Amino acid sequence: MPSNSQTADKPSSRKPDASFSLKQNALFLKVASSRTLSGAAQTLHMSASSVTRQLIDLELAMGLTLLDRAHGTNKLTQAGQVFLPYCQRIFQAQLAIAQFAKIATDSSNPIGAQAPTDETAVRRVAVRLTLAQIHAFISVAQDGGFCSAARTNQQTQSNLSRLLKDMESVLGVSLLSRMPAGIALTSVGKFVLPLAEQLLALHTQASNCLRLQRPQANSYLLIVGSLSVMPPVMSTLLKQLKADLPRHHIEVRNELSVDVEKAVHNGSAIVGLCGVVREKPHFIYTPLLQVQLGLIWAPRMNMPHLPSSLDELAHIAFLRFHDGALTSEALTANQTRFSAYFDSHVTVDSVEAGLDLVRNGDFAMVATGVGASRKAAQGLNFLPLPHLLPSLTVSIISRRESPLDERHEQVRHALACCVLQTRWHGSVKLLKQPAI
């Protein structure tokens, strides 16, 4: 094994403050190379909503916005443009490790020989590698054994051993020879080690570079709201906050309700606005609106005048939101048996997308008076069904342990005023008096 002096200039095996995983790196690279999000989703054999959620997880972990999704394209932000070259080089390092392992498994090829490989198979292997596996391999190789590496990384030997076995299983090759006197790199391991160190160095460089792209914490404010609630409020809120806090960089974003909660919980967003089905102990709630679920449909659709049971809607074609969406969560939590909704095979990712389909007259949609307030809902029928469907509140949420400083209170006040002064459908009940 190399001596300490030989490894002093190599990347440390200690896990850095990593802000993204190799899986997220590969996902971003695929999305950035596609013209649209739907095109990337089709290539990845995933739903557009699933791709969006994973991108949001990546952005929240970094504290940066990488894609400008406001215009329905995959336009990169400045941070996204900085990240992309690193992203490409990291994935090339993954491919190099996978390709070498593929060559090494062919006994007819000597180690290091150049031979044609199945590109699809190599890519499948590459995307299964994880940073934890890379860290474990480098650490054990540099420290000369599991015991020393475990002390260095403050992990158990069994955990390091498991990660090494997982990496060897993914690559289909042995990287270490385990002997009573210690461990030694196999011939394959000796070739893979510098590639793994290169990958780790690139990842660390990307993390450090992206950290410089983040706005200063004392001047950057992110407010997130759910796709079902925030759009009518967004422009007014942004204008108000820029007037109230002129020295701050302010960003207002629309996300799924589950991602709103995630952003507030991890501290990347100062406050959030979303519908609430169940209150959670780690949030403080400020209820603003009481909204009732009902039906939206085009006038030419044959809808029962006032259904007395949901069974009367069995013949209606409904759109469905995914299981994590607020509407589905509310119906499930209330144990509402609504087969026409839950059995639907036509899903949408947002209220706006649903309203576009409803307007054609082929589908009905479950929504609230907030959804019925949209410009896209003009000319459509909306019927609240308090005797059949549950209601929920629209609330401002903030993290319970967050300090309530002056900026926090200004943002909460501005958000509450904008929500309460917005013109909603008549079925929406205000839970607080709007400020004059």
XYZ file of C-alpha atoms in Angstrom:
436
model
C 0.000 0.000 0.000
C 1.239 3.567 -0.598
C 2.881 5.380 2.260
C 1.430 8.481 3.885
C 3.908 10.672 2.051
C 2.743 9.288 -1.249
C -0.895 9.998 -0.549
C -0.560 13.422 1.049
C -1.427 15.258 -2.164
C -4.404 13.060 -3.004
C -8.008 13.978 -2.225
C -9.014 13.310 1.357
C -11.276 10.335 1.907
C -13.171 12.250 4.573
C -16.672 12.935 3.340
C -16.978 16.657 2.507
C -20.043 18.784 3.059
C -21.543 17.274 -0.094
C -24.580 19.041 -1.463
C -25.625 16.557 -4.146
C -25.521 12.844 -4.875
C -24.230 11.071 -7.973
C -27.814 10.076 -8.803
C -28.922 13.717 -8.677
C -25.899 14.651 -10.780
C -26.906 12.173 -13.504
C -30.541 13.347 -13.370
C -29.572 16.997 -13.793
C -27.282 16.144 -16.699
C -30.117 14.331 -18.492
C -32.598 17.153 -17.869
C -30.115 19.856 -18.913
C -29.462 18.042 -22.195
C -33.190 17.851 -23.025
C -35.218 20.699 -24.453
C -38.157 20.160 -22.136
C -38.821 18.525 -18.785
C -41.316 16.139 -20.374
C -38.665 15.068 -22.889
C -36.213 14.330 -20.081
C -38.905 12.403 -18.178
C -39.642 10.260 -21.236
C -35.944 9.485 -21.703
C -35.583 8.569 -18.018
C -38.802 6.484 -18.061
C -40.169 8.599 -15.203
C -43.169 10.863 -14.776
C -42.630 14.595 -15.203
C -43.790 15.175 -11.609
C -41.243 12.668 -10.280
C -38.423 14.334 -12.227
C -39.554 17.752 -10.967
C -39.627 16.575 -7.352
C -36.101 15.147 -7.617
C -34.829 18.367 -9.189
C -36.420 20.341 -6.372
C -34.697 18.067 -3.837
C -31.387 18.802 -5.582
C -32.013 22.567 -5.593
C -33.087 22.579 -1.953
C -29.978 20.607 -0.960
C -27.797 23.142 -2.790
C -29.761 26.203 -1.749
C -29.758 27.254 -5.409
C -32.104 27.367 -8.382
C -30.559 25.482 -11.311
C -33.422 25.567 -13.844
C -35.825 28.340 -14.739
C -39.033 26.323 -15.015
C -41.296 29.371 -15.165
C -41.492 29.306 -18.965
C -41.920 25.546 -19.397
C -38.400 25.092 -20.778
C -35.168 23.783 -19.342
C -33.373 27.120 -19.384
C -30.391 27.015 -17.013
C -29.950 29.700 -14.397
C -26.477 31.147 -13.817
C -25.869 28.562 -11.086
C -27.050 25.823 -13.459
C -24.594 26.985 -16.106
C -21.776 26.849 -13.537
C -22.802 23.378 -12.384
C -23.215 21.768 -15.813
C -19.487 21.417 -16.768
C -18.697 19.843 -13.388
C -21.735 17.614 -13.778
C -20.480 16.362 -17.148
C -16.950 15.670 -15.870
C -18.233 13.838 -12.776
C -20.405 11.577 -14.908
C -17.501 10.930 -17.275
C -15.483 9.759 -14.260
C -18.335 7.431 -13.292
C -18.424 6.065 -16.836
C -14.648 5.543 -16.825
C -14.846 3.449 -13.640
C -17.758 1.416 -15.003
C -16.122 0.950 -18.406
C -12.852 -0.261 -16.925
C -14.694 -2.723 -14.676
C -16.603 -4.007 -17.734
C -13.335 -4.579 -19.613
C -11.734 -6.229 -16.587
C -14.527 -8.802 -16.298
C -13.677 -10.129 -19.763
C -10.897 -12.632 -19.124
C -9.825 -12.409 -22.766
C -8.739 -8.799 -22.292
C -5.642 -7.953 -20.236
C -6.053 -5.284 -17.564
C -6.017 -1.860 -19.155
C -6.685 -3.122 -22.674
C -8.952 -1.010 -24.820
C -11.953 -3.009 -26.021
C -15.425 -2.163 -27.266
C -18.082 -2.266 -24.547
C -21.847 -2.101 -24.392
C -22.459 1.613 -23.739
C -25.939 1.015 -22.293
C -24.623 -1.578 -19.839
C -21.774 0.715 -18.810
C -24.195 3.586 -18.144
C -26.439 1.343 -16.058
C -23.467 0.395 -13.899
C -22.241 4.003 -13.649
C -25.521 5.392 -12.313
C -25.615 2.747 -9.560
C -22.384 3.997 -8.004
C -22.808 6.176 -4.910
C -20.616 8.737 -3.177
C -20.699 6.652 0.000
C -19.185 3.702 -1.891
C -16.510 5.920 -3.480
C -15.606 7.436 -0.090
C -15.398 4.015 1.552
C -13.150 2.586 -1.171
C -10.732 5.536 -1.158
C -10.610 5.623 2.632
C -9.820 1.928 3.044
C -7.291 2.050 0.199
C -5.495 5.138 1.566
C -5.548 4.097 5.234
C -4.491 0.537 4.493
C -7.321 -1.224 6.291
C -10.846 -1.098 7.644
C -9.886 -0.363 11.257
C -7.870 2.753 10.440
C -10.401 3.943 7.843
C -13.234 3.510 10.342
C -11.441 5.768 12.858
C -10.678 8.366 10.182
C -14.286 8.513 8.954
C -15.949 7.914 12.331
C -17.828 4.930 10.933
C -18.031 1.280 11.928
C -15.867 -1.263 10.167
C -18.964 -3.252 9.267
C -20.499 -0.246 7.503
C -17.326 0.367 5.477
C -17.131 -3.323 4.600
C -20.759 -3.317 3.453
C -20.187 -0.258 1.240
C -17.105 -1.879 -0.339
C -19.020 -5.078 -1.031
C -21.860 -3.049 -2.555
C -19.422 -1.227 -4.851
C -17.767 -4.485 -5.905
C -21.205 -5.992 -6.545
C -22.219 -3.014 -8.716
C -18.989 -3.177 -10.743
C -18.828 -6.968 -10.848
C -15.134 -6.985 -9.862
C -13.032 -7.371 -6.705
C -11.259 -4.182 -5.669
C -9.581 -5.456 -2.490
C -7.911 -8.689 -1.448
C -8.854 -9.357 2.166
C -6.127 -11.257 4.046
C -5.423 -12.000 7.761
C -2.540 -9.506 7.696
C -4.660 -6.749 6.182
C -5.940 -5.719 2.787
C -4.319 -5.086 -0.577
C -5.623 -3.589 -3.798
C -6.305 -6.042 -6.572
C -4.980 -5.257 -10.039
C -8.424 -3.870 -10.879
C -8.495 -1.858 -7.647
C -5.170 -0.214 -8.552
C -6.665 1.050 -11.809
C -9.980 2.132 -10.254
C -8.429 4.029 -7.302
C -7.120 7.072 -9.265
C -10.421 7.275 -11.170
C -12.342 7.244 -7.874
C -10.031 9.939 -6.464
C -10.605 12.034 -9.575
C -14.373 11.692 -9.188
C -14.209 12.709 -5.526
C -11.989 15.708 -6.323
C -14.425 16.886 -9.025
C -17.374 16.519 -6.661
C -15.589 18.551 -3.978
C -14.668 21.256 -6.506
C -18.274 21.439 -7.724
C -19.614 21.697 -4.158
C -17.154 24.472 -3.277
C -17.861 26.375 -6.487
C -21.624 26.150 -6.043
C -21.306 27.311 -2.461
C -19.929 30.602 -3.807
C -23.040 30.948 -6.009
C -25.382 30.930 -3.046
C -26.735 34.308 -2.005
C -25.606 35.515 1.406
C -27.916 34.181 4.102
C -28.578 37.646 5.508
C -29.668 39.060 2.147
C -31.488 36.152 0.467
C -35.096 35.307 1.234
C -36.966 32.408 -0.337
C -40.752 32.139 0.011
C -42.416 29.015 -1.347
C -46.079 28.341 -1.968
C -48.033 25.390 -3.268
C -49.013 25.252 -6.932
C -52.664 25.232 -5.909
C -52.488 28.459 -3.859
C -49.508 30.678 -4.672
C -49.969 31.640 -8.379
C -52.727 34.271 -7.846
C -50.703 35.826 -5.011
C -47.200 35.615 -6.445
C -46.758 38.840 -8.438
C -48.371 41.059 -5.788
C -46.311 39.452 -3.023
C -43.025 39.859 -4.879
C -43.749 43.533 -5.589
C -44.665 44.140 -1.936
C -41.587 42.394 -0.541
C -39.223 44.229 -2.895
C -40.706 47.498 -1.628
C -40.516 46.457 2.045
C -37.058 44.816 1.872
C -35.181 46.616 -0.934
C -31.724 45.409 0.128
C -32.622 41.724 -0.005
C -32.591 39.284 -2.871
C -36.117 37.852 -2.778
C -37.329 34.775 -4.612
C -40.907 33.470 -4.643
C -41.457 29.952 -5.977
C -44.384 27.613 -6.681
C -43.912 23.987 -5.631
C -45.945 20.947 -4.673
C -47.272 21.126 -1.094
C -44.913 18.357 0.036
C -41.951 20.345 -1.341
C -43.171 23.527 0.358
C -43.064 21.713 3.698
C -39.648 20.263 2.891
C -38.173 23.686 2.011
C -39.469 25.275 5.215
C -38.443 22.312 7.363
C -34.818 22.301 6.138
C -34.563 26.088 6.503
C -33.989 27.007 2.857
C -37.326 28.893 2.760
C -38.172 31.470 5.400
C -41.921 30.695 5.224
C -44.318 28.687 3.083
C -47.926 28.906 1.967
C -49.913 25.732 1.415
C -53.094 23.844 2.072
C -53.022 21.862 5.299
C -54.597 18.467 5.849
C -52.786 17.486 9.068
C -50.793 19.867 11.256
C -47.261 18.699 12.107
C -45.470 19.484 15.363
C -42.331 21.001 13.783
C -44.325 23.822 12.090
C -46.099 26.925 13.330
C -49.343 27.501 11.411
C -51.151 30.739 10.631
C -54.520 29.750 9.086
C -55.769 32.247 6.499
C -58.454 30.570 4.382
C -61.013 27.816 4.786
C -61.528 26.066 1.447
C -63.995 23.374 0.459
C -63.336 20.633 -2.067
C -65.805 20.470 -4.921
C -66.124 19.770 -8.639
C -65.039 21.815 -11.663
C -66.387 20.950 -15.107
C -67.164 22.517 -18.467
C -70.824 23.533 -19.070
C -71.230 21.089 -21.970
C -70.382 18.098 -19.745
C -73.397 16.200 -18.391
C -72.985 16.551 -14.623
C -75.633 15.691 -11.986
C -77.247 18.890 -10.670
C -76.528 18.225 -6.975
C -75.247 14.706 -6.306
C -76.357 13.158 -3.018
C -73.585 10.563 -3.110
C -70.264 10.091 -4.873
C -71.631 6.957 -6.521
C -73.725 9.225 -8.770
C -70.434 10.436 -10.289
C -69.206 6.971 -11.261
C -69.887 7.596 -14.976
C -67.924 10.899 -15.019
C -64.339 10.901 -16.298
C -62.218 12.597 -13.628
C -58.645 13.808 -13.626
C -56.463 12.585 -10.788
C -53.563 14.193 -8.942
C -50.684 11.998 -7.759
C -50.741 10.552 -4.232
C -48.557 13.299 -2.743
C -50.815 16.090 -3.997
C -52.983 17.975 -1.539
C -56.305 16.889 -3.062
C -55.407 13.187 -2.966
C -53.985 13.542 0.534
C -57.159 15.253 1.795
C -59.445 12.594 0.300
C -57.280 9.780 1.667
C -56.993 11.309 5.143
C -60.767 11.732 5.274
C -61.228 8.119 4.043
C -63.432 9.425 1.240
C -64.503 6.581 -1.042
C -64.396 8.270 -4.430
C -63.737 5.533 -6.979
C -64.269 7.784 -10.029
C -61.332 9.882 -8.808
C -58.938 7.267 -7.423
C -59.471 4.836 -10.317
C -58.729 7.460 -12.966
C -55.758 6.714 -15.209
C -55.389 10.352 -16.344
C -53.150 12.264 -13.935
C -52.108 15.930 -13.882
C -49.322 17.705 -12.015
C -51.008 21.042 -11.338
C -54.346 22.844 -11.170
C -53.488 24.830 -14.304
C -52.808 21.672 -16.308
C -56.065 20.182 -15.056
C -58.105 23.252 -15.956
C -56.738 23.153 -19.506
C -58.070 19.598 -19.912
C -61.362 20.328 -18.140
C -62.037 23.191 -20.555
C -62.196 20.691 -23.431
C -65.266 19.122 -21.817
C -63.919 15.562 -21.573
C -62.979 15.561 -17.880
C -64.096 16.929 -14.528
C -61.710 17.827 -11.722
C -61.768 17.894 -7.932
C -60.567 21.282 -6.673
C -61.279 24.018 -4.149
C -62.575 27.546 -4.441
C -58.933 28.617 -4.711
C -58.618 26.630 -7.943
C -61.965 27.984 -9.122
C -60.587 31.515 -8.652
C -57.996 31.065 -11.402
C -58.327 32.932 -14.688
C -58.118 29.555 -16.405
C -61.301 28.518 -14.564
C -63.407 31.361 -15.988
C -66.380 29.975 -17.893
C -66.228 26.644 -16.012
C -68.702 25.441 -13.392
C -67.641 24.955 -9.775
C -69.769 23.174 -7.181
C -68.550 22.880 -3.558
C -69.669 19.603 -1.958
C -69.422 20.024 1.840
C -71.765 17.082 2.393
C -69.562 14.718 0.362
C -65.987 16.037 0.291
C -63.657 17.367 3.023
C -62.461 20.936 3.516
C -59.009 22.168 4.463
C -57.219 25.315 5.524
C -54.692 27.397 3.644
C -52.000 28.441 6.100
C -48.645 30.148 6.352
C -46.157 27.672 7.769
C -42.816 28.394 9.421
C -40.307 26.204 11.201
C -41.008 26.087 14.934
C -37.356 26.479 15.942
C -36.707 29.394 13.549
C -35.932 32.714 15.289
C -38.744 35.212 14.776
C -36.697 38.215 13.654
C -37.982 41.401 12.041
C -37.497 40.134 8.472
C -39.419 36.969 9.265
C -42.334 38.962 10.622
C -42.310 41.328 7.620
C -42.476 38.398 5.209
C -45.296 36.710 7.157
C -47.265 39.961 7.314
C -46.837 40.700 3.604
C -47.814 37.141 2.653
C -50.908 37.196 4.868
C -52.014 40.573 3.484
C -51.597 39.448 -0.124
C -53.563 36.235 0.452
C -56.405 37.914 2.338
C -56.706 40.768 -0.168
C -56.789 38.469 -3.205
C -60.231 38.037 -4.780
C -61.180 34.392 -4.302
C -64.270 32.430 -5.276
C -67.274 33.125 -3.065
C -66.996 29.696 -1.404
C -63.614 30.605 0.136
C -63.918 31.746 3.758
C -61.403 34.230 5.197
C -60.177 33.178 8.655
C -58.559 36.557 9.378
C -59.550 40.114 8.568
C -57.625 41.610 5.621
C -55.429 44.604 6.457
C -56.749 47.912 5.139
